[in-house]
Amino acid sequence: MRKVKNLIKYIATKVEKLSFLLEIERKLFGNHDEKLSKYLKMRFGFSLEALIATALIFGLPFGIISFLLLVKKNLLLATILSIIVFCIVFVLVKNSITSTYEFERSILASLAPLVFYEFSLNLEVGSVFEAIQNISRSKYPIISQNFKEILDKISLGQKPEKQLLHYASIQPSNDLRTALLTILNADKKATDIGKYFQEAENEYEKTNREIEVKILLTIIISTFLPLLLTMIYVFWDYPWLIFTVPLIQLLFHVFSSKGYRISVLEETIIAGNKLSELEECAELLEVYGKFLRLGYSPEKALTKTVEVVSEKTKEKLKRIIKRIRSDLVSLRVAWEDLVTGFRHPFAIISLKTVNKMVEKSSKDAGEKVFRIAAKLREKAMLERKRETLINAQRLKAKIITLASALLLGFVASLIPIIIYSSAFVFGKLSTPPVDNLSIAVPLLMAVIIMTFTNCKVTVDKNIKLQMIMAVLAFLFAYSINSLLQHLV
């Protein structure tokens, strides 16, 4: 697969130098996504026009060969299948390169709120350079490596702000670009994290609604596509092609599911992180910040905090106080142990920043710690809201998937009747007898593929249960309708 991808890149690089091919492509397809074209040019050395021209070069031979092989049997079938083969090859070649762009953009979009939050908090205790340095030391996919490259340029005398602005301008992700520009355009003390999160949440809800529509459309197509293909194959005297129905269904879902990567990645990043940890951390910092504002020393404020917080948080604080008193370690070291007790990324970032704040100036830290706690409260509320949206999206997908399975099972048992009824109307049976099982099995496989894909899209952990329910729904509808036919 990698060799094929390298071959595509090599040919696209050569096509980029052939202006007449690019001109033909522009006349055929018109204008393209400038951001994507710019990204491909920067990343691979060729434009989107060159990539599409390359996809045409790959797709045309496959389409022509398919047409020549089938034209003697049936001209219409040869035309349709050759077009399908051409489209499949074309899309596969194009997506083999553009999928990198989509994947990186999705990752960056999912990480944007987290990077924005960490960068903003780092600015409260240090400079832009220090904030870039901390992000580079984190383990963010793609972003940390990019920030290391920014540091290399800064070490050669470039200004941090200028490099960060350039990095923002070339981002494939609008979310990360907006986050970085918001930081650069805001005053050090005036970066409104709550406002940014609210805007990001509004954008997420908008994207979520678009994804819901796409999921609904995908399920509708994946319901009627197998039925349509089955009918075409049977009526055109090619019932042996029914086995391709699950394959085409699989290809359709592979291509259509790419638009859902943002929600999948978003859910994957927060998977395993307890939302309650965010609320727990907010409570801890809220109380701790209050005592720091009252003029208590960091150690004394921590002792006072233990008396107020919930039992779960109290146990974690008691352990680090014990370390300070028994093991004679510093508050900074003991606080690092506290950080390891949390898994939610926003909680970890907040606790690490508070440790730096207290270490620099405990007197000024109280108000800042209290503000961080308020930001965590806001974030927890937004995540609760987002969790509700995801669960609602998941429930809708389950209901529609089961309804589609019932419909496919019902219609699968009717196809033989439709065939013989049409033969009776037209006066002759042009198709050979079709075994009911040969129709039902491919459609059942299509249901399984559809259910599995929808579970992946909505990040449903009960994949096996949903697949069993879909299969049972299909078999129930198929059996009941078949039984009624025999009774009639």
Tab-separated table of C-alpha atoms in Angstrom:
chain	number	residue	atom	x	y	z
A	1	MET	CA	0.000	0.000	0.000
A	2	ARG	CA	2.833	2.378	0.849
A	3	LYS	CA	4.510	1.638	-2.494
A	4	VAL	CA	1.286	2.475	-4.335
A	5	LYS	CA	0.982	5.709	-2.347
A	6	ASN	CA	4.582	6.610	-3.172
A	7	LEU	CA	3.871	5.901	-6.854
A	8	ILE	CA	0.859	8.243	-6.735
A	9	LYS	CA	3.017	10.973	-5.161
A	10	TYR	CA	5.728	10.456	-7.783
A	11	ILE	CA	3.296	10.698	-10.722
A	12	ALA	CA	1.514	13.711	-9.176
A	13	THR	CA	4.870	15.480	-8.819
A	14	LYS	CA	5.551	14.884	-12.523
A	15	VAL	CA	2.022	15.941	-13.521
A	16	GLU	CA	2.520	19.206	-11.597
A	17	LYS	CA	5.113	20.165	-14.217
A	18	LEU	CA	2.782	19.435	-17.165
A	19	SER	CA	0.692	22.582	-17.574
A	20	PHE	CA	-1.573	21.158	-20.307
A	21	LEU	CA	-2.794	18.352	-17.995
A	22	LEU	CA	-3.488	20.856	-15.239
A	23	GLU	CA	-5.397	23.028	-17.702
A	24	ILE	CA	-7.543	20.050	-18.782
A	25	GLU	CA	-8.245	19.261	-15.128
A	26	ARG	CA	-9.314	22.864	-14.413
A	27	LYS	CA	-11.735	22.835	-17.359
A	28	LEU	CA	-13.234	19.529	-16.190
A	29	PHE	CA	-13.497	20.228	-12.451
A	30	GLY	CA	-13.249	24.009	-12.094
A	31	ASN	CA	-12.008	25.634	-8.882
A	32	HIS	CA	-10.886	23.655	-5.827
A	33	ASP	CA	-10.405	24.070	-2.107
A	34	GLU	CA	-7.543	26.572	-1.832
A	35	LYS	CA	-6.621	25.475	1.705
A	36	LEU	CA	-6.301	21.853	0.662
A	37	SER	CA	-4.325	22.768	-2.451
A	38	LYS	CA	-1.990	24.968	-0.410
A	39	TYR	CA	-1.506	22.183	2.137
A	40	LEU	CA	-0.683	19.584	-0.548
A	41	LYS	CA	1.745	21.991	-2.199
A	42	MET	CA	3.514	22.636	1.082
A	43	ARG	CA	3.461	19.015	2.301
A	44	PHE	CA	3.996	16.974	-0.872
A	45	GLY	CA	5.143	19.443	-3.519
A	46	PHE	CA	2.120	19.217	-5.841
A	47	SER	CA	-1.259	20.937	-6.056
A	48	LEU	CA	-4.768	19.513	-5.789
A	49	GLU	CA	-5.133	19.926	-9.565
A	50	ALA	CA	-2.118	17.650	-10.100
A	51	LEU	CA	-3.536	15.071	-7.682
A	52	ILE	CA	-6.934	14.992	-9.432
A	53	ALA	CA	-5.230	14.715	-12.822
A	54	THR	CA	-3.234	11.777	-11.421
A	55	ALA	CA	-6.440	10.161	-10.149
A	56	LEU	CA	-7.868	10.485	-13.671
A	57	ILE	CA	-4.742	8.858	-15.114
A	58	PHE	CA	-5.187	5.905	-12.746
A	59	GLY	CA	-8.970	5.640	-13.063
A	60	LEU	CA	-9.401	5.792	-16.850
A	61	PRO	CA	-7.476	2.570	-17.695
A	62	PHE	CA	-9.447	0.583	-15.101
A	63	GLY	CA	-12.737	1.977	-16.397
A	64	ILE	CA	-11.861	1.257	-20.046
A	65	ILE	CA	-10.696	-2.300	-19.289
A	66	SER	CA	-13.898	-3.014	-17.309
A	67	PHE	CA	-15.999	-1.717	-20.202
A	68	LEU	CA	-14.176	-3.845	-22.787
A	69	LEU	CA	-14.537	-6.992	-20.666
A	70	LEU	CA	-18.297	-6.575	-20.158
A	71	VAL	CA	-19.459	-4.875	-23.367
A	72	LYS	CA	-20.035	-8.164	-25.200
A	73	LYS	CA	-22.456	-9.349	-22.510
A	74	ASN	CA	-24.500	-6.220	-21.937
A	75	LEU	CA	-23.774	-2.682	-23.133
A	76	LEU	CA	-25.775	-0.957	-20.388
A	77	LEU	CA	-24.279	-3.103	-17.622
A	78	ALA	CA	-20.779	-2.579	-19.043
A	79	THR	CA	-21.284	1.189	-19.093
A	80	ILE	CA	-22.612	1.395	-15.537
A	81	LEU	CA	-20.049	-0.957	-13.982
A	82	SER	CA	-17.118	0.648	-15.829
A	83	ILE	CA	-18.217	4.058	-14.523
A	84	ILE	CA	-18.451	2.594	-11.008
A	85	VAL	CA	-14.957	1.066	-11.315
A	86	PHE	CA	-13.567	4.359	-12.622
A	87	CYS	CA	-15.158	6.304	-9.746
A	88	ILE	CA	-13.880	3.843	-7.135
A	89	VAL	CA	-10.296	3.980	-8.435
A	90	PHE	CA	-10.484	7.762	-8.817
A	91	VAL	CA	-11.713	8.272	-5.246
A	92	LEU	CA	-9.229	5.760	-3.804
A	93	VAL	CA	-6.285	7.506	-5.480
A	94	LYS	CA	-7.473	10.962	-4.460
A	95	ASN	CA	-8.297	9.956	-0.880
A	96	SER	CA	-4.988	8.145	-0.409
A	97	ILE	CA	-3.369	11.603	-0.315
A	98	THR	CA	-6.147	13.923	0.862
A	99	SER	CA	-6.937	11.598	3.787
A	100	THR	CA	-3.668	12.781	5.358
A	101	TYR	CA	-4.994	16.330	5.244
A	102	GLU	CA	-8.377	15.320	6.651
A	103	PHE	CA	-6.772	13.230	9.387
A	104	GLU	CA	-4.381	15.974	10.496
A	105	ARG	CA	-7.099	18.612	10.335
A	106	SER	CA	-9.364	16.465	12.504
A	107	ILE	CA	-6.642	15.851	15.088
A	108	LEU	CA	-5.716	19.533	15.224
A	109	ALA	CA	-9.374	20.549	15.534
A	110	SER	CA	-9.886	18.128	18.415
A	111	LEU	CA	-6.761	19.309	20.221
A	112	ALA	CA	-7.346	23.047	19.656
A	113	PRO	CA	-9.301	23.717	22.906
A	114	LEU	CA	-6.715	21.826	24.956
A	115	VAL	CA	-3.761	23.638	23.361
A	116	PHE	CA	-5.530	26.978	23.723
A	117	TYR	CA	-6.186	26.310	27.412
A	118	GLU	CA	-2.620	25.247	28.191
A	119	PHE	CA	-1.117	28.112	26.180
A	120	SER	CA	-3.358	30.677	27.890
A	121	LEU	CA	-2.500	29.422	31.376
A	122	ASN	CA	1.208	29.340	30.552
A	123	LEU	CA	1.025	32.982	29.475
A	124	GLU	CA	-0.201	33.885	32.957
A	125	VAL	CA	3.025	32.579	34.516
A	126	GLY	CA	5.524	33.147	31.705
A	127	SER	CA	6.313	34.483	28.239
A	128	VAL	CA	5.200	33.365	24.789
A	129	PHE	CA	8.529	31.566	24.411
A	130	GLU	CA	7.965	29.616	27.639
A	131	ALA	CA	4.434	28.750	26.550
A	132	ILE	CA	5.729	27.410	23.215
A	133	GLN	CA	8.388	25.462	25.090
A	134	ASN	CA	5.808	23.834	27.381
A	135	ILE	CA	3.561	22.857	24.461
A	136	SER	CA	6.557	21.292	22.691
A	137	ARG	CA	7.249	19.177	25.789
A	138	SER	CA	3.678	17.928	25.916
A	139	LYS	CA	2.611	14.819	24.042
A	140	TYR	CA	0.154	16.317	21.586
A	141	PRO	CA	0.094	14.479	18.247
A	142	ILE	CA	1.565	16.626	15.438
A	143	ILE	CA	1.378	19.885	17.443
A	144	SER	CA	4.208	19.148	19.895
A	145	GLN	CA	6.549	18.262	17.033
A	146	ASN	CA	5.538	21.419	15.157
A	147	PHE	CA	6.245	23.528	18.232
A	148	LYS	CA	9.692	21.926	18.545
A	149	GLU	CA	10.382	23.085	14.989
A	150	ILE	CA	9.194	26.578	15.972
A	151	LEU	CA	11.644	26.530	18.898
A	152	ASP	CA	14.469	25.632	16.503
A	153	LYS	CA	13.653	28.704	14.401
A	154	ILE	CA	13.425	30.886	17.517
A	155	SER	CA	16.879	29.689	18.569
A	156	LEU	CA	18.168	31.064	15.244
A	157	GLY	CA	16.939	34.546	16.168
A	158	GLN	CA	13.322	34.543	14.955
A	159	LYS	CA	10.658	36.219	17.118
A	160	PRO	CA	8.296	33.778	18.912
A	161	GLU	CA	5.179	35.808	18.067
A	162	LYS	CA	6.109	35.982	14.379
A	163	GLN	CA	6.739	32.240	14.165
A	164	LEU	CA	3.497	31.466	15.974
A	165	LEU	CA	1.583	33.753	13.606
A	166	HIS	CA	3.133	32.018	10.585
A	167	TYR	CA	2.278	28.612	12.059
A	168	ALA	CA	-1.330	29.727	12.560
A	169	SER	CA	-1.587	30.975	8.964
A	170	ILE	CA	-0.650	27.593	7.443
A	171	GLN	CA	-2.936	25.476	9.635
A	172	PRO	CA	-5.349	23.103	7.879
A	173	SER	CA	-7.586	23.343	10.960
A	174	ASN	CA	-9.689	26.482	11.382
A	175	ASP	CA	-10.158	25.626	15.067
A	176	LEU	CA	-6.444	25.630	15.875
A	177	ARG	CA	-5.851	28.719	13.729
A	178	THR	CA	-8.593	30.582	15.609
A	179	ALA	CA	-7.185	29.450	18.957
A	180	LEU	CA	-3.661	30.662	18.154
A	181	LEU	CA	-4.838	33.969	16.684
A	182	THR	CA	-7.055	34.556	19.730
A	183	ILE	CA	-4.021	34.129	21.976
A	184	LEU	CA	-1.823	36.390	19.856
A	185	ASN	CA	-4.441	39.130	19.528
A	186	ALA	CA	-5.385	39.180	23.217
A	187	ASP	CA	-3.590	40.926	26.023
A	188	LYS	CA	-1.641	38.629	28.313
A	189	LYS	CA	-4.109	39.113	31.160
A	190	ALA	CA	-7.211	39.538	29.044
A	191	THR	CA	-7.402	36.196	27.241
A	192	ASP	CA	-11.026	35.208	27.809
A	193	ILE	CA	-10.871	31.420	28.016
A	194	GLY	CA	-14.533	31.102	28.955
A	195	LYS	CA	-15.625	33.091	25.908
A	196	TYR	CA	-13.396	31.005	23.640
A	197	PHE	CA	-14.811	27.754	25.035
A	198	GLN	CA	-18.373	29.011	24.575
A	199	GLU	CA	-17.667	29.958	20.957
A	200	ALA	CA	-15.980	26.593	20.414
A	201	GLU	CA	-19.000	24.860	21.929
A	202	ASN	CA	-21.383	26.752	19.642
A	203	GLU	CA	-19.267	25.688	16.679
A	204	TYR	CA	-19.273	22.112	17.974
A	205	GLU	CA	-23.073	22.097	18.210
A	206	LYS	CA	-23.284	23.379	14.644
A	207	THR	CA	-20.869	20.684	13.467
A	208	ASN	CA	-22.762	18.102	15.496
A	209	ARG	CA	-26.019	18.974	13.721
A	210	GLU	CA	-24.283	18.664	10.349
A	211	ILE	CA	-22.904	15.271	11.373
A	212	GLU	CA	-26.381	14.111	12.426
A	213	VAL	CA	-27.721	14.993	8.981
A	214	LYS	CA	-24.810	13.145	7.341
A	215	ILE	CA	-25.397	10.069	9.496
A	216	LEU	CA	-29.106	10.083	8.644
A	217	LEU	CA	-28.377	10.482	4.929
A	218	THR	CA	-25.742	7.729	5.065
A	219	ILE	CA	-28.116	5.289	6.764
A	220	ILE	CA	-30.862	6.038	4.227
A	221	ILE	CA	-28.487	5.467	1.300
A	222	SER	CA	-27.004	2.338	2.882
A	223	THR	CA	-30.550	1.007	3.307
A	224	PHE	CA	-31.742	1.493	-0.260
A	225	LEU	CA	-28.419	0.974	-2.078
A	226	PRO	CA	-28.275	-2.807	-1.353
A	227	LEU	CA	-31.923	-3.192	-2.342
A	228	LEU	CA	-31.430	-1.275	-5.580
A	229	LEU	CA	-28.301	-3.224	-6.512
A	230	THR	CA	-29.986	-6.545	-5.744
A	231	MET	CA	-32.969	-5.693	-7.944
A	232	ILE	CA	-30.713	-4.533	-10.796
A	233	TYR	CA	-28.581	-7.682	-10.667
A	234	VAL	CA	-31.591	-9.991	-10.625
A	235	PHE	CA	-33.571	-8.238	-13.368
A	236	TRP	CA	-30.537	-8.016	-15.656
A	237	ASP	CA	-29.890	-11.757	-15.429
A	238	TYR	CA	-26.772	-11.355	-13.280
A	239	PRO	CA	-27.880	-12.817	-9.929
A	240	TRP	CA	-24.345	-14.125	-9.375
A	241	LEU	CA	-23.261	-10.489	-8.849
A	242	ILE	CA	-25.383	-10.220	-5.687
A	243	PHE	CA	-22.327	-11.180	-3.625
A	244	THR	CA	-20.828	-7.754	-4.507
A	245	VAL	CA	-23.586	-5.952	-2.557
A	246	PRO	CA	-21.785	-6.181	0.831
A	247	LEU	CA	-18.516	-5.121	-0.826
A	248	ILE	CA	-20.078	-2.008	-2.372
A	249	GLN	CA	-21.786	-1.285	0.956
A	250	LEU	CA	-18.405	-1.511	2.692
A	251	LEU	CA	-16.748	0.828	0.175
A	252	PHE	CA	-19.600	3.305	0.546
A	253	HIS	CA	-19.214	3.395	4.328
A	254	VAL	CA	-15.429	3.715	4.126
A	255	PHE	CA	-15.770	6.830	1.981
A	256	SER	CA	-18.793	8.330	3.740
A	257	SER	CA	-17.439	7.894	7.292
A	258	LYS	CA	-14.468	10.202	6.661
A	259	GLY	CA	-16.677	13.192	7.350
A	260	TYR	CA	-17.279	12.024	10.917
A	261	ARG	CA	-13.677	11.883	12.060
A	262	ILE	CA	-13.888	15.034	14.124
A	263	SER	CA	-16.543	13.666	16.460
A	264	VAL	CA	-14.827	10.289	16.649
A	265	LEU	CA	-11.458	11.816	17.532
A	266	GLU	CA	-13.049	14.214	19.988
A	267	GLU	CA	-14.662	11.300	21.799
A	268	THR	CA	-11.478	9.205	21.603
A	269	ILE	CA	-9.380	11.935	23.221
A	270	ILE	CA	-11.700	12.252	26.220
A	271	ALA	CA	-12.352	8.497	26.410
A	272	GLY	CA	-11.271	7.085	29.745
A	273	ASN	CA	-11.103	10.558	31.324
A	274	LYS	CA	-13.682	10.945	34.054
A	275	LEU	CA	-15.698	14.109	33.802
A	276	SER	CA	-16.080	13.997	37.576
A	277	GLU	CA	-12.307	14.572	37.816
A	278	LEU	CA	-12.765	17.971	36.198
A	279	GLU	CA	-15.362	18.940	38.780
A	280	GLU	CA	-13.191	17.514	41.551
A	281	CYS	CA	-10.190	19.545	40.380
A	282	ALA	CA	-12.336	22.683	40.103
A	283	GLU	CA	-13.519	22.217	43.691
A	284	LEU	CA	-9.952	21.707	44.946
A	285	LEU	CA	-8.575	24.812	43.212
A	286	GLU	CA	-11.588	26.904	44.159
A	287	VAL	CA	-11.072	26.248	47.885
A	288	TYR	CA	-7.273	26.382	47.660
A	289	GLY	CA	-7.389	29.699	45.794
A	290	LYS	CA	-9.790	31.131	48.367
A	291	PHE	CA	-7.369	30.389	51.231
A	292	LEU	CA	-4.411	31.756	49.261
A	293	ARG	CA	-6.360	34.983	48.719
A	294	LEU	CA	-6.874	35.212	52.486
A	295	GLY	CA	-3.102	35.372	52.920
A	296	TYR	CA	-2.352	31.802	54.012
A	297	SER	CA	0.953	30.245	52.995
A	298	PRO	CA	0.710	27.537	50.282
A	299	GLU	CA	1.253	24.743	52.835
A	300	LYS	CA	-1.234	26.186	55.341
A	301	ALA	CA	-3.782	26.827	52.583
A	302	LEU	CA	-3.464	23.182	51.560
A	303	THR	CA	-4.104	22.046	55.139
A	304	LYS	CA	-7.176	24.270	55.333
A	305	THR	CA	-8.408	22.974	51.972
A	306	VAL	CA	-8.459	19.405	53.305
A	307	GLU	CA	-11.033	20.436	55.908
A	308	VAL	CA	-13.489	21.735	53.297
A	309	VAL	CA	-13.318	19.567	50.153
A	310	SER	CA	-15.179	16.310	49.461
A	311	GLU	CA	-13.970	12.955	50.781
A	312	LYS	CA	-12.484	11.781	47.485
A	313	THR	CA	-10.426	14.939	47.040
A	314	LYS	CA	-9.575	14.937	50.743
A	315	GLU	CA	-7.835	11.548	50.436
A	316	LYS	CA	-5.590	12.800	47.630
A	317	LEU	CA	-4.639	15.924	49.579
A	318	LYS	CA	-3.931	13.973	52.766
A	319	ARG	CA	-1.399	11.864	50.879
A	320	ILE	CA	0.607	14.853	49.672
A	321	ILE	CA	0.432	16.568	53.093
A	322	LYS	CA	1.784	13.365	54.607
A	323	ARG	CA	4.647	13.434	52.107
A	324	ILE	CA	5.462	17.036	53.015
A	325	ARG	CA	5.465	16.317	56.762
A	326	SER	CA	6.854	12.770	56.912
A	327	ASP	CA	9.149	12.598	53.866
A	328	LEU	CA	10.143	16.259	54.160
A	329	VAL	CA	9.645	16.898	50.454
A	330	SER	CA	8.838	20.348	49.095
A	331	LEU	CA	5.315	21.393	48.179
A	332	ARG	CA	6.345	21.523	44.504
A	333	VAL	CA	7.421	17.849	44.510
A	334	ALA	CA	4.391	16.720	46.524
A	335	TRP	CA	2.093	18.666	44.189
A	336	GLU	CA	3.520	16.762	41.219
A	337	ASP	CA	2.369	13.565	42.930
A	338	LEU	CA	-1.104	15.093	43.181
A	339	VAL	CA	-1.077	15.752	39.429
A	340	THR	CA	-0.411	12.067	38.698
A	341	GLY	CA	-3.666	11.192	40.472
A	342	PHE	CA	-5.703	12.872	37.715
A	343	ARG	CA	-6.283	11.685	34.156
A	344	HIS	CA	-8.412	14.427	32.635
A	345	PRO	CA	-6.081	16.598	30.477
A	346	PHE	CA	-7.661	19.901	31.525
A	347	ALA	CA	-7.265	18.982	35.205
A	348	ILE	CA	-3.617	18.002	34.695
A	349	ILE	CA	-2.793	21.242	32.852
A	350	SER	CA	-4.543	23.322	35.520
A	351	LEU	CA	-2.732	21.641	38.423
A	352	LYS	CA	0.663	21.954	36.731
A	353	THR	CA	0.084	25.659	36.093
A	354	VAL	CA	-1.027	26.260	39.685
A	355	ASN	CA	2.176	24.603	40.891
A	356	LYS	CA	4.214	27.124	38.869
A	357	MET	CA	2.077	30.038	40.075
A	358	VAL	CA	2.463	29.159	43.752
A	359	GLU	CA	6.180	28.566	43.324
A	360	LYS	CA	6.676	32.039	41.798
A	361	SER	CA	4.469	34.062	44.133
A	362	SER	CA	1.936	32.548	46.522
A	363	LYS	CA	0.541	35.992	47.405
A	364	ASP	CA	-0.452	36.775	43.795
A	365	ALA	CA	-1.422	33.187	43.025
A	366	GLY	CA	-4.697	33.144	44.984
A	367	GLU	CA	-6.724	35.213	42.535
A	368	LYS	CA	-5.265	33.391	39.517
A	369	VAL	CA	-5.961	29.960	41.035
A	370	PHE	CA	-9.531	31.019	41.770
A	371	ARG	CA	-9.972	32.131	38.134
A	372	ILE	CA	-8.631	28.792	36.889
A	373	ALA	CA	-11.173	26.997	39.087
A	374	ALA	CA	-13.959	29.085	37.544
A	375	LYS	CA	-12.723	28.191	34.049
A	376	LEU	CA	-12.736	24.506	34.968
A	377	ARG	CA	-16.312	24.825	36.221
A	378	GLU	CA	-17.325	26.311	32.873
A	379	LYS	CA	-15.484	23.589	31.003
A	380	ALA	CA	-17.154	20.868	33.097
A	381	MET	CA	-20.595	22.310	32.320
A	382	LEU	CA	-19.813	22.414	28.601
A	383	GLU	CA	-18.537	18.834	28.649
A	384	ARG	CA	-21.714	17.687	30.401
A	385	LYS	CA	-23.698	19.388	27.673
A	386	ARG	CA	-21.514	17.820	24.995
A	387	GLU	CA	-21.923	14.403	26.593
A	388	THR	CA	-25.703	14.816	26.349
A	389	LEU	CA	-25.421	15.743	22.659
A	390	ILE	CA	-23.257	12.711	21.906
A	391	ASN	CA	-25.649	10.372	23.742
A	392	ALA	CA	-28.607	11.833	21.839
A	393	GLN	CA	-26.761	11.400	18.550
A	394	ARG	CA	-25.944	7.813	19.488
A	395	LEU	CA	-29.564	7.016	20.390
A	396	LYS	CA	-30.875	8.428	17.099
A	397	ALA	CA	-28.340	6.359	15.147
A	398	LYS	CA	-29.410	3.200	17.023
A	399	ILE	CA	-33.106	3.741	16.327
A	400	ILE	CA	-32.608	4.540	12.637
A	401	THR	CA	-30.201	1.604	12.179
A	402	LEU	CA	-32.687	-0.854	13.684
A	403	ALA	CA	-35.475	0.596	11.532
A	404	SER	CA	-33.278	0.156	8.450
A	405	ALA	CA	-32.514	-3.451	9.428
A	406	LEU	CA	-36.246	-4.157	9.763
A	407	LEU	CA	-36.938	-2.559	6.380
A	408	LEU	CA	-34.161	-4.511	4.654
A	409	GLY	CA	-35.397	-7.768	6.183
A	410	PHE	CA	-38.966	-7.034	5.128
A	411	VAL	CA	-38.083	-6.113	1.541
A	412	ALA	CA	-35.563	-8.984	1.197
A	413	SER	CA	-38.401	-11.471	1.593
A	414	LEU	CA	-40.469	-9.570	-1.004
A	415	ILE	CA	-37.853	-9.488	-3.788
A	416	PRO	CA	-38.663	-12.989	-5.167
A	417	ILE	CA	-42.372	-12.074	-5.223
A	418	ILE	CA	-41.597	-8.801	-7.009
A	419	ILE	CA	-39.520	-10.699	-9.589
A	420	TYR	CA	-42.226	-13.258	-10.344
A	421	SER	CA	-44.964	-10.616	-10.299
A	422	SER	CA	-43.114	-8.504	-12.841
A	423	ALA	CA	-42.512	-11.611	-14.949
A	424	PHE	CA	-46.246	-12.327	-14.874
A	425	VAL	CA	-47.062	-8.751	-15.920
A	426	PHE	CA	-44.554	-8.741	-18.790
A	427	GLY	CA	-45.545	-12.201	-19.926
A	428	LYS	CA	-42.320	-14.119	-19.370
A	429	LEU	CA	-39.713	-14.854	-16.749
A	430	SER	CA	-36.489	-13.439	-18.151
A	431	THR	CA	-34.516	-14.226	-15.025
A	432	PRO	CA	-33.611	-17.691	-13.787
A	433	PRO	CA	-35.140	-18.809	-10.476
A	434	VAL	CA	-33.429	-17.019	-7.587
A	435	ASP	CA	-32.914	-18.722	-4.259
A	436	ASN	CA	-34.287	-16.658	-1.369
A	437	LEU	CA	-31.188	-17.354	0.695
A	438	SER	CA	-28.871	-15.974	-2.008
A	439	ILE	CA	-30.734	-12.666	-1.695
A	440	ALA	CA	-31.120	-12.602	2.084
A	441	VAL	CA	-27.487	-13.389	2.993
A	442	PRO	CA	-25.842	-10.470	1.089
A	443	LEU	CA	-28.462	-8.076	2.442
A	444	LEU	CA	-27.890	-9.387	5.965
A	445	MET	CA	-24.154	-8.806	5.520
A	446	ALA	CA	-24.942	-5.271	4.338
A	447	VAL	CA	-26.935	-4.720	7.553
A	448	ILE	CA	-23.997	-5.936	9.654
A	449	ILE	CA	-21.596	-3.583	7.833
A	450	MET	CA	-24.007	-0.659	8.224
A	451	THR	CA	-24.474	-1.316	11.954
A	452	PHE	CA	-20.757	-1.731	12.617
A	453	THR	CA	-19.923	1.512	10.799
A	454	ASN	CA	-22.632	3.479	12.585
A	455	CYS	CA	-21.365	2.228	15.954
A	456	LYS	CA	-17.853	3.351	15.038
A	457	VAL	CA	-19.093	6.735	13.875
A	458	THR	CA	-21.028	7.389	17.097
A	459	VAL	CA	-18.303	5.764	19.255
A	460	ASP	CA	-20.767	3.235	20.657
A	461	LYS	CA	-18.913	0.769	22.879
A	462	ASN	CA	-21.686	-1.854	22.670
A	463	ILE	CA	-20.872	-2.809	19.085
A	464	LYS	CA	-21.580	-6.529	19.549
A	465	LEU	CA	-24.945	-5.885	21.192
A	466	GLN	CA	-26.005	-3.444	18.467
A	467	MET	CA	-24.955	-5.860	15.714
A	468	ILE	CA	-26.879	-8.711	17.355
A	469	MET	CA	-29.973	-6.498	17.680
A	470	ALA	CA	-29.716	-5.420	14.025
A	471	VAL	CA	-29.328	-9.031	12.844
A	472	LEU	CA	-32.299	-10.116	14.968
A	473	ALA	CA	-34.371	-7.218	13.607
A	474	PHE	CA	-33.519	-8.242	10.031
A	475	LEU	CA	-34.300	-11.927	10.669
A	476	PHE	CA	-37.504	-11.063	12.530
A	477	ALA	CA	-38.856	-8.934	9.680
A	478	TYR	CA	-37.715	-11.480	7.084
A	479	SER	CA	-39.259	-14.437	8.938
A	480	ILE	CA	-42.569	-12.741	9.745
A	481	ASN	CA	-43.069	-11.563	6.178
A	482	SER	CA	-42.084	-14.968	4.764
A	483	LEU	CA	-44.518	-16.672	7.147
A	484	LEU	CA	-47.336	-14.346	6.121
A	485	GLN	CA	-46.602	-15.069	2.454
A	486	HIS	CA	-46.901	-18.818	3.052
A	487	LEU	CA	-50.146	-18.368	4.985
A	488	VAL	CA	-51.609	-16.261	2.202
